[in-house]
């Protein structure tokens, strides 16, 4: 499982998202790596799931990865519910 | 580590700001005052929000301003203001903003650990409302230290 956490510059909210996703994966016992990227590089990268803020997720529509929009990055439940939909 | 980048002197409480641009300017001016960034960095932080939308309102009530290392960062650091009155940023679900952070990092690595601790602070239940309720910067600093040492 390769998850990409994406934001405009790849050094702010993507880092926060990476941490939130890592916590969820650990809690659920799921093997996976979470990497960060900026939105333009992310377009050329392969991943199973991309997590990003809604405005960024919109810019990644059509990506081969499942794109998941997270509104509140500090809300573990939101992250969990949205990514678990694609992991089973 | 978060508190090395965010000493008590870079925290200000009850800051008055009319709109999101003023919030960005005021939280950025603390970085400028401490000679961590050039003035153009503050403009770049504001422009980033204009370009990408209000997603820097990353969680309920909190905005995190930043731009890129090449936008005029001299030294890695962070600042925090609590607002006198909450400000609308136009975010669909996390408005209004009560607490704003700004950071500048000289590269893509130096602030990573601090951001991870910041996330721990944001994930703590009602931490933003509690920070917002503090009267002084030393109370805010002590509260953040407490969360970090408990995790």
PDB file of C-alpha atoms in Angstrom:
ATOM      1  CA  UNK A   1       0.000   0.000   0.000  1.00  0.00           C
ATOM      2  CA  UNK A   2       1.534   3.287  -1.060  1.00  0.00           C
ATOM      3  CA  UNK A   3      -0.207   6.405   0.141  1.00  0.00           C
ATOM      4  CA  UNK A   4       0.743   9.865  -0.979  1.00  0.00           C
ATOM      5  CA  UNK A   5      -0.069  12.898   1.200  1.00  0.00           C
ATOM      6  CA  UNK A   6      -0.234  15.937  -1.047  1.00  0.00           C
ATOM      7  CA  UNK A   7      -0.407  19.709  -0.543  1.00  0.00           C
ATOM      8  CA  UNK A   8       0.368  22.819  -2.562  1.00  0.00           C
ATOM      9  CA  UNK A   9       4.061  22.874  -1.690  1.00  0.00           C
ATOM     10  CA  UNK A  10       4.687  19.479  -0.151  1.00  0.00           C
ATOM     11  CA  UNK A  11       5.936  20.824   3.159  1.00  0.00           C
ATOM     12  CA  UNK A  12       2.947  21.932   5.221  1.00  0.00           C
ATOM     13  CA  UNK A  13      -0.387  20.200   5.300  1.00  0.00           C
ATOM     14  CA  UNK A  14       1.026  17.125   3.527  1.00  0.00           C
ATOM     15  CA  UNK A  15       3.267  16.523   6.552  1.00  0.00           C
ATOM     16  CA  UNK A  16       0.315  16.874   8.883  1.00  0.00           C
ATOM     17  CA  UNK A  17      -1.721  14.477   6.756  1.00  0.00           C
ATOM     18  CA  UNK A  18       1.106  11.965   6.621  1.00  0.00           C
ATOM     19  CA  UNK A  19       1.174  11.850  10.385  1.00  0.00           C
ATOM     20  CA  UNK A  20      -2.592  11.450  10.651  1.00  0.00           C
ATOM     21  CA  UNK A  21      -2.621   8.640   8.070  1.00  0.00           C
ATOM     22  CA  UNK A  22       0.314   6.871   9.734  1.00  0.00           C
ATOM     23  CA  UNK A  23      -1.555   6.896  13.036  1.00  0.00           C
ATOM     24  CA  UNK A  24      -4.622   5.363  11.385  1.00  0.00           C
ATOM     25  CA  UNK A  25      -2.590   2.658   9.583  1.00  0.00           C
ATOM     26  CA  UNK A  26      -0.836   1.762  12.814  1.00  0.00           C
ATOM     27  CA  UNK A  27      -4.076   1.625  14.792  1.00  0.00           C
ATOM     28  CA  UNK A  28      -5.704  -0.580  12.153  1.00  0.00           C
ATOM     29  CA  UNK A  29      -2.643  -2.797  11.722  1.00  0.00           C
ATOM     30  CA  UNK A  30      -2.267  -1.998   8.021  1.00  0.00           C
ATOM     31  CA  UNK A  31       1.107  -2.210   6.289  1.00  0.00           C
ATOM     32  CA  UNK A  32       1.867   0.777   4.164  1.00  0.00           C
ATOM     33  CA  UNK A  33       4.144   3.672   3.436  1.00  0.00           C
ATOM     34  CA  UNK A  34       3.044   7.279   3.465  1.00  0.00           C
ATOM     35  CA  UNK A  35       5.059   9.783   1.486  1.00  0.00           C
ATOM     36  CA  UNK A  36       4.592  13.511   0.940  1.00  0.00           C
ATOM     37  CA  UNK A  37       4.488  15.375  -2.332  1.00  0.00           C
ATOM     38  CA  UNK A  38       3.520  18.721  -3.823  1.00  0.00           C
ATOM     39  CA  UNK A  39       0.537  18.829  -6.127  1.00  0.00           C
ATOM     40  CA  UNK A  40       2.409  19.177  -9.419  1.00  0.00           C
ATOM     41  CA  UNK A  41       4.848  16.314  -8.717  1.00  0.00           C
ATOM     42  CA  UNK A  42       1.987  14.151  -7.454  1.00  0.00           C
ATOM     43  CA  UNK A  43       0.404  14.207 -10.903  1.00  0.00           C
ATOM     44  CA  UNK A  44       3.261  12.083 -12.229  1.00  0.00           C
ATOM     45  CA  UNK A  45       3.541   9.721  -9.275  1.00  0.00           C
ATOM     46  CA  UNK A  46       2.036   6.287  -8.777  1.00  0.00           C
ATOM     47  CA  UNK A  47       0.189   5.496  -5.566  1.00  0.00           C
ATOM     48  CA  UNK A  48      -2.725   3.442  -4.300  1.00  0.00           C
ATOM     49  CA  UNK A  49      -4.337   6.292  -2.407  1.00  0.00           C
ATOM     50  CA  UNK A  50      -3.768  10.037  -2.383  1.00  0.00           C
ATOM     51  CA  UNK A  51      -4.904  12.103   0.603  1.00  0.00           C
ATOM     52  CA  UNK A  52      -5.182  15.877   0.335  1.00  0.00           C
ATOM     53  CA  UNK A  53      -7.248  18.900   1.314  1.00  0.00           C
ATOM     54  CA  UNK A  54     -10.420  19.266  -0.815  1.00  0.00           C
ATOM     55  CA  UNK A  55      -9.002  22.091  -2.984  1.00  0.00           C
ATOM     56  CA  UNK A  56      -5.907  20.011  -3.734  1.00  0.00           C
ATOM     57  CA  UNK A  57      -7.891  16.818  -4.292  1.00  0.00           C
ATOM     58  CA  UNK A  58      -9.892  18.632  -6.982  1.00  0.00           C
ATOM     59  CA  UNK A  59      -6.693  19.415  -8.854  1.00  0.00           C
ATOM     60  CA  UNK A  60      -5.852  15.692  -8.860  1.00  0.00           C
ATOM     61  CA  UNK A  61      -9.104  14.488 -10.377  1.00  0.00           C
ATOM     62  CA  UNK A  62      -8.483  11.810 -12.972  1.00  0.00           C
ATOM     63  CA  UNK A  63      -5.341  10.495 -11.209  1.00  0.00           C
ATOM     64  CA  UNK A  64      -4.922   6.708 -11.364  1.00  0.00           C
ATOM     65  CA  UNK A  65      -4.820   6.586  -7.550  1.00  0.00           C
ATOM     66  CA  UNK A  66      -7.946   6.842  -5.408  1.00  0.00           C
ATOM     67  CA  UNK A  67      -8.069  10.480  -4.345  1.00  0.00           C
ATOM     68  CA  UNK A  68      -9.428  11.131  -0.863  1.00  0.00           C
ATOM     69  CA  UNK A  69     -10.279  14.663   0.323  1.00  0.00           C
ATOM     70  CA  UNK A  70      -9.744  15.356   4.015  1.00  0.00           C
ATOM     71  CA  UNK A  71     -11.381  18.482   5.456  1.00  0.00           C
ATOM     72  CA  UNK A  72     -10.136  18.399   9.033  1.00  0.00           C
ATOM     73  CA  UNK A  73      -6.606  17.028   9.175  1.00  0.00           C
ATOM     74  CA  UNK A  74      -6.596  16.750  12.942  1.00  0.00           C
ATOM     75  CA  UNK A  75      -9.691  14.544  12.914  1.00  0.00           C
ATOM     76  CA  UNK A  76      -8.492  10.944  13.119  1.00  0.00           C
ATOM     77  CA  UNK A  77     -12.034   9.642  12.596  1.00  0.00           C
ATOM     78  CA  UNK A  78     -12.479  11.511   9.337  1.00  0.00           C
ATOM     79  CA  UNK A  79      -9.142  10.214   8.037  1.00  0.00           C
ATOM     80  CA  UNK A  80      -9.943   6.693   9.193  1.00  0.00           C
ATOM     81  CA  UNK A  81     -13.437   6.538   7.687  1.00  0.00           C
ATOM     82  CA  UNK A  82     -12.341   7.951   4.365  1.00  0.00           C
ATOM     83  CA  UNK A  83      -9.245   5.845   3.806  1.00  0.00           C
ATOM     84  CA  UNK A  84     -10.718   2.627   5.185  1.00  0.00           C
ATOM     85  CA  UNK A  85     -13.292   2.766   2.408  1.00  0.00           C
ATOM     86  CA  UNK A  86     -10.491   1.899   0.006  1.00  0.00           C
ATOM     87  CA  UNK A  87      -8.618  -0.571   2.172  1.00  0.00           C
ATOM     88  CA  UNK A  88     -10.049  -3.969   2.909  1.00  0.00           C
TER      89      UNK A  88
ATOM     90  CA  UNK B   1      11.382  20.209  18.004  1.00  0.00           C
ATOM     91  CA  UNK B   2       8.314  22.402  18.096  1.00  0.00           C
ATOM     92  CA  UNK B   3       9.137  24.485  21.145  1.00  0.00           C
ATOM     93  CA  UNK B   4      12.673  25.221  19.930  1.00  0.00           C
ATOM     94  CA  UNK B   5      11.136  26.753  16.809  1.00  0.00           C
ATOM     95  CA  UNK B   6       8.270  28.351  18.737  1.00  0.00           C
ATOM     96  CA  UNK B   7       9.639  30.024  21.883  1.00  0.00           C
ATOM     97  CA  UNK B   8       7.319  31.992  24.136  1.00  0.00           C
ATOM     98  CA  UNK B   9       8.467  35.309  22.592  1.00  0.00           C
ATOM     99  CA  UNK B  10       7.036  34.232  19.245  1.00  0.00           C
ATOM    100  CA  UNK B  11       3.577  33.659  20.695  1.00  0.00           C
ATOM    101  CA  UNK B  12       1.133  36.582  20.929  1.00  0.00           C
ATOM    102  CA  UNK B  13      -2.413  36.501  22.321  1.00  0.00           C
ATOM    103  CA  UNK B  14      -5.582  38.507  21.614  1.00  0.00           C
ATOM    104  CA  UNK B  15      -4.253  39.938  18.356  1.00  0.00           C
ATOM    105  CA  UNK B  16      -6.711  42.144  16.485  1.00  0.00           C
ATOM    106  CA  UNK B  17      -7.182  41.356  12.790  1.00  0.00           C
ATOM    107  CA  UNK B  18     -10.038  42.325  10.463  1.00  0.00           C
ATOM    108  CA  UNK B  19      -9.596  39.685   7.775  1.00  0.00           C
ATOM    109  CA  UNK B  20      -7.475  36.677   6.789  1.00  0.00           C
ATOM    110  CA  UNK B  21      -4.823  38.787   5.048  1.00  0.00           C
ATOM    111  CA  UNK B  22      -4.295  40.774   8.222  1.00  0.00           C
ATOM    112  CA  UNK B  23      -4.047  37.532  10.204  1.00  0.00           C
ATOM    113  CA  UNK B  24      -1.304  36.332   7.814  1.00  0.00           C
ATOM    114  CA  UNK B  25       0.486  39.656   7.999  1.00  0.00           C
ATOM    115  CA  UNK B  26       0.429  39.780  11.812  1.00  0.00           C
ATOM    116  CA  UNK B  27       1.547  36.213  12.427  1.00  0.00           C
ATOM    117  CA  UNK B  28       4.214  36.634   9.719  1.00  0.00           C
ATOM    118  CA  UNK B  29       5.523  39.864  11.222  1.00  0.00           C
ATOM    119  CA  UNK B  30       6.736  37.935  14.263  1.00  0.00           C
ATOM    120  CA  UNK B  31       9.000  35.880  11.980  1.00  0.00           C
ATOM    121  CA  UNK B  32      10.154  39.097  10.303  1.00  0.00           C
ATOM    122  CA  UNK B  33      10.856  40.802  13.648  1.00  0.00           C
ATOM    123  CA  UNK B  34      13.085  37.892  14.681  1.00  0.00           C
ATOM    124  CA  UNK B  35      14.906  38.112  11.355  1.00  0.00           C
ATOM    125  CA  UNK B  36      13.869  34.596  10.319  1.00  0.00           C
ATOM    126  CA  UNK B  37      12.344  35.693   7.014  1.00  0.00           C
ATOM    127  CA  UNK B  38      12.428  38.557   4.535  1.00  0.00           C
ATOM    128  CA  UNK B  39       9.369  40.775   4.150  1.00  0.00           C
ATOM    129  CA  UNK B  40       8.533  39.139   0.795  1.00  0.00           C
ATOM    130  CA  UNK B  41       7.990  35.839   2.615  1.00  0.00           C
ATOM    131  CA  UNK B  42       4.836  37.247   4.226  1.00  0.00           C
ATOM    132  CA  UNK B  43       3.502  38.254   0.806  1.00  0.00           C
ATOM    133  CA  UNK B  44       4.280  34.747  -0.473  1.00  0.00           C
ATOM    134  CA  UNK B  45       2.347  33.152   2.421  1.00  0.00           C
ATOM    135  CA  UNK B  46      -0.659  35.296   1.585  1.00  0.00           C
ATOM    136  CA  UNK B  47      -0.352  34.629  -2.131  1.00  0.00           C
ATOM    137  CA  UNK B  48      -0.266  30.895  -1.502  1.00  0.00           C
ATOM    138  CA  UNK B  49      -3.716  31.118   0.036  1.00  0.00           C
ATOM    139  CA  UNK B  50      -4.976  33.213  -2.879  1.00  0.00           C
ATOM    140  CA  UNK B  51      -3.637  30.620  -5.337  1.00  0.00           C
ATOM    141  CA  UNK B  52      -4.655  27.406  -3.600  1.00  0.00           C
ATOM    142  CA  UNK B  53      -7.713  28.379  -1.577  1.00  0.00           C
ATOM    143  CA  UNK B  54      -8.229  28.336   2.178  1.00  0.00           C
ATOM    144  CA  UNK B  55      -6.959  24.816   2.802  1.00  0.00           C
ATOM    145  CA  UNK B  56      -4.328  26.211   5.183  1.00  0.00           C
ATOM    146  CA  UNK B  57      -7.245  26.184   7.626  1.00  0.00           C
ATOM    147  CA  UNK B  58      -6.152  22.602   8.253  1.00  0.00           C
ATOM    148  CA  UNK B  59      -8.364  21.812  11.198  1.00  0.00           C
ATOM    149  CA  UNK B  60     -11.256  23.462  13.014  1.00  0.00           C
ATOM    150  CA  UNK B  61     -10.323  27.016  13.994  1.00  0.00           C
ATOM    151  CA  UNK B  62      -6.661  26.874  13.013  1.00  0.00           C
ATOM    152  CA  UNK B  63      -4.758  28.285  10.048  1.00  0.00           C
ATOM    153  CA  UNK B  64      -1.146  27.420   9.291  1.00  0.00           C
ATOM    154  CA  UNK B  65       0.569  29.955   7.028  1.00  0.00           C
ATOM    155  CA  UNK B  66       3.775  29.182   5.183  1.00  0.00           C
ATOM    156  CA  UNK B  67       5.484  29.586   1.827  1.00  0.00           C
ATOM    157  CA  UNK B  68       8.531  27.920   0.267  1.00  0.00           C
ATOM    158  CA  UNK B  69      12.143  27.995   1.508  1.00  0.00           C
ATOM    159  CA  UNK B  70      13.117  30.026  -1.586  1.00  0.00           C
ATOM    160  CA  UNK B  71      10.493  32.708  -0.846  1.00  0.00           C
ATOM    161  CA  UNK B  72      12.869  34.409   1.600  1.00  0.00           C
ATOM    162  CA  UNK B  73      13.547  32.197   4.619  1.00  0.00           C
ATOM    163  CA  UNK B  74      16.738  33.008   6.543  1.00  0.00           C
ATOM    164  CA  UNK B  75      16.337  30.644   9.473  1.00  0.00           C
ATOM    165  CA  UNK B  76      13.768  27.979  10.346  1.00  0.00           C
ATOM    166  CA  UNK B  77      11.204  29.125  12.895  1.00  0.00           C
ATOM    167  CA  UNK B  78       7.561  29.362  13.811  1.00  0.00           C
ATOM    168  CA  UNK B  79       5.126  31.883  15.329  1.00  0.00           C
ATOM    169  CA  UNK B  80       1.651  31.660  16.826  1.00  0.00           C
ATOM    170  CA  UNK B  81      -1.085  34.214  17.441  1.00  0.00           C
ATOM    171  CA  UNK B  82      -4.474  33.845  19.051  1.00  0.00           C
ATOM    172  CA  UNK B  83      -7.048  36.261  17.671  1.00  0.00           C
ATOM    173  CA  UNK B  84      -8.989  38.824  19.625  1.00  0.00           C
ATOM    174  CA  UNK B  85     -12.063  37.826  17.595  1.00  0.00           C
ATOM    175  CA  UNK B  86     -12.406  34.831  15.219  1.00  0.00           C
ATOM    176  CA  UNK B  87     -11.873  35.558  11.501  1.00  0.00           C
ATOM    177  CA  UNK B  88     -13.586  33.919   8.478  1.00  0.00           C
ATOM    178  CA  UNK B  89     -11.182  32.454   5.910  1.00  0.00           C
ATOM    179  CA  UNK B  90     -13.821  31.069   3.545  1.00  0.00           C
ATOM    180  CA  UNK B  91     -13.183  27.424   4.477  1.00  0.00           C
ATOM    181  CA  UNK B  92     -16.229  25.184   3.998  1.00  0.00           C
ATOM    182  CA  UNK B  93     -16.040  23.487   7.394  1.00  0.00           C
ATOM    183  CA  UNK B  94     -13.161  24.714   9.583  1.00  0.00           C
ATOM    184  CA  UNK B  95     -14.051  28.420   9.866  1.00  0.00           C
ATOM    185  CA  UNK B  96     -13.810  30.682  11.791  1.00  0.00           C
ATOM    186  CA  UNK B  97     -10.104  30.829  12.587  1.00  0.00           C
ATOM    187  CA  UNK B  98      -9.200  31.485  16.222  1.00  0.00           C
ATOM    188  CA  UNK B  99      -5.529  30.542  16.222  1.00  0.00           C
ATOM    189  CA  UNK B 100      -2.954  31.068  13.465  1.00  0.00           C
ATOM    190  CA  UNK B 101       0.547  29.681  13.036  1.00  0.00           C
ATOM    191  CA  UNK B 102       3.230  30.755  10.574  1.00  0.00           C
ATOM    192  CA  UNK B 103       6.427  28.934   9.782  1.00  0.00           C
ATOM    193  CA  UNK B 104       9.377  29.273   7.518  1.00  0.00           C
ATOM    194  CA  UNK B 105      11.810  26.442   6.903  1.00  0.00           C
ATOM    195  CA  UNK B 106      15.174  26.699   5.154  1.00  0.00           C
ATOM    196  CA  UNK B 107      14.620  23.294   3.559  1.00  0.00           C
ATOM    197  CA  UNK B 108      12.041  20.519   3.314  1.00  0.00           C
ATOM    198  CA  UNK B 109      13.443  18.635   6.297  1.00  0.00           C
ATOM    199  CA  UNK B 110      14.292  20.950   9.158  1.00  0.00           C
ATOM    200  CA  UNK B 111      10.725  21.510  10.331  1.00  0.00           C
ATOM    201  CA  UNK B 112       9.425  17.960   9.879  1.00  0.00           C
ATOM    202  CA  UNK B 113       9.754  16.887  13.501  1.00  0.00           C
ATOM    203  CA  UNK B 114       8.220  20.145  14.709  1.00  0.00           C
ATOM    204  CA  UNK B 115       5.252  19.676  12.353  1.00  0.00           C
ATOM    205  CA  UNK B 116       4.722  16.226  13.734  1.00  0.00           C
ATOM    206  CA  UNK B 117       4.582  17.619  17.270  1.00  0.00           C
ATOM    207  CA  UNK B 118       2.287  20.377  16.071  1.00  0.00           C
ATOM    208  CA  UNK B 119      -0.032  17.702  14.708  1.00  0.00           C
ATOM    209  CA  UNK B 120      -0.033  16.051  18.137  1.00  0.00           C
ATOM    210  CA  UNK B 121      -1.103  19.386  19.626  1.00  0.00           C
ATOM    211  CA  UNK B 122      -3.890  19.816  17.038  1.00  0.00           C
ATOM    212  CA  UNK B 123      -5.124  16.261  17.581  1.00  0.00           C
ATOM    213  CA  UNK B 124      -5.509  16.795  21.314  1.00  0.00           C
ATOM    214  CA  UNK B 125      -9.207  17.225  22.171  1.00  0.00           C
ATOM    215  CA  UNK B 126     -10.336  20.845  22.089  1.00  0.00           C
ATOM    216  CA  UNK B 127      -6.746  22.084  22.111  1.00  0.00           C
ATOM    217  CA  UNK B 128      -7.498  25.012  19.807  1.00  0.00           C
ATOM    218  CA  UNK B 129     -10.331  26.270  21.997  1.00  0.00           C
ATOM    219  CA  UNK B 130      -8.113  25.901  25.034  1.00  0.00           C
ATOM    220  CA  UNK B 131      -5.255  27.804  23.398  1.00  0.00           C
ATOM    221  CA  UNK B 132      -7.736  30.462  22.280  1.00  0.00           C
ATOM    222  CA  UNK B 133      -8.986  30.840  25.867  1.00  0.00           C
ATOM    223  CA  UNK B 134      -5.501  31.597  27.284  1.00  0.00           C
ATOM    224  CA  UNK B 135      -4.738  35.205  28.188  1.00  0.00           C
ATOM    225  CA  UNK B 136      -0.957  35.290  27.917  1.00  0.00           C
ATOM    226  CA  UNK B 137       1.771  33.846  25.725  1.00  0.00           C
ATOM    227  CA  UNK B 138       3.348  32.078  28.682  1.00  0.00           C
ATOM    228  CA  UNK B 139       0.078  30.261  29.392  1.00  0.00           C
ATOM    229  CA  UNK B 140      -0.129  29.176  25.740  1.00  0.00           C
ATOM    230  CA  UNK B 141       3.500  28.036  25.775  1.00  0.00           C
ATOM    231  CA  UNK B 142       3.016  26.064  29.004  1.00  0.00           C
ATOM    232  CA  UNK B 143      -0.129  24.407  27.672  1.00  0.00           C
ATOM    233  CA  UNK B 144       1.605  23.310  24.447  1.00  0.00           C
ATOM    234  CA  UNK B 145       4.603  22.026  26.452  1.00  0.00           C
ATOM    235  CA  UNK B 146       2.233  20.028  28.596  1.00  0.00           C
ATOM    236  CA  UNK B 147       0.568  18.333  25.599  1.00  0.00           C
ATOM    237  CA  UNK B 148       3.943  17.455  24.102  1.00  0.00           C
ATOM    238  CA  UNK B 149       5.313  15.995  27.309  1.00  0.00           C
ATOM    239  CA  UNK B 150       2.168  13.882  27.774  1.00  0.00           C
ATOM    240  CA  UNK B 151       2.507  12.280  24.339  1.00  0.00           C
TER     241      UNK B 151
END
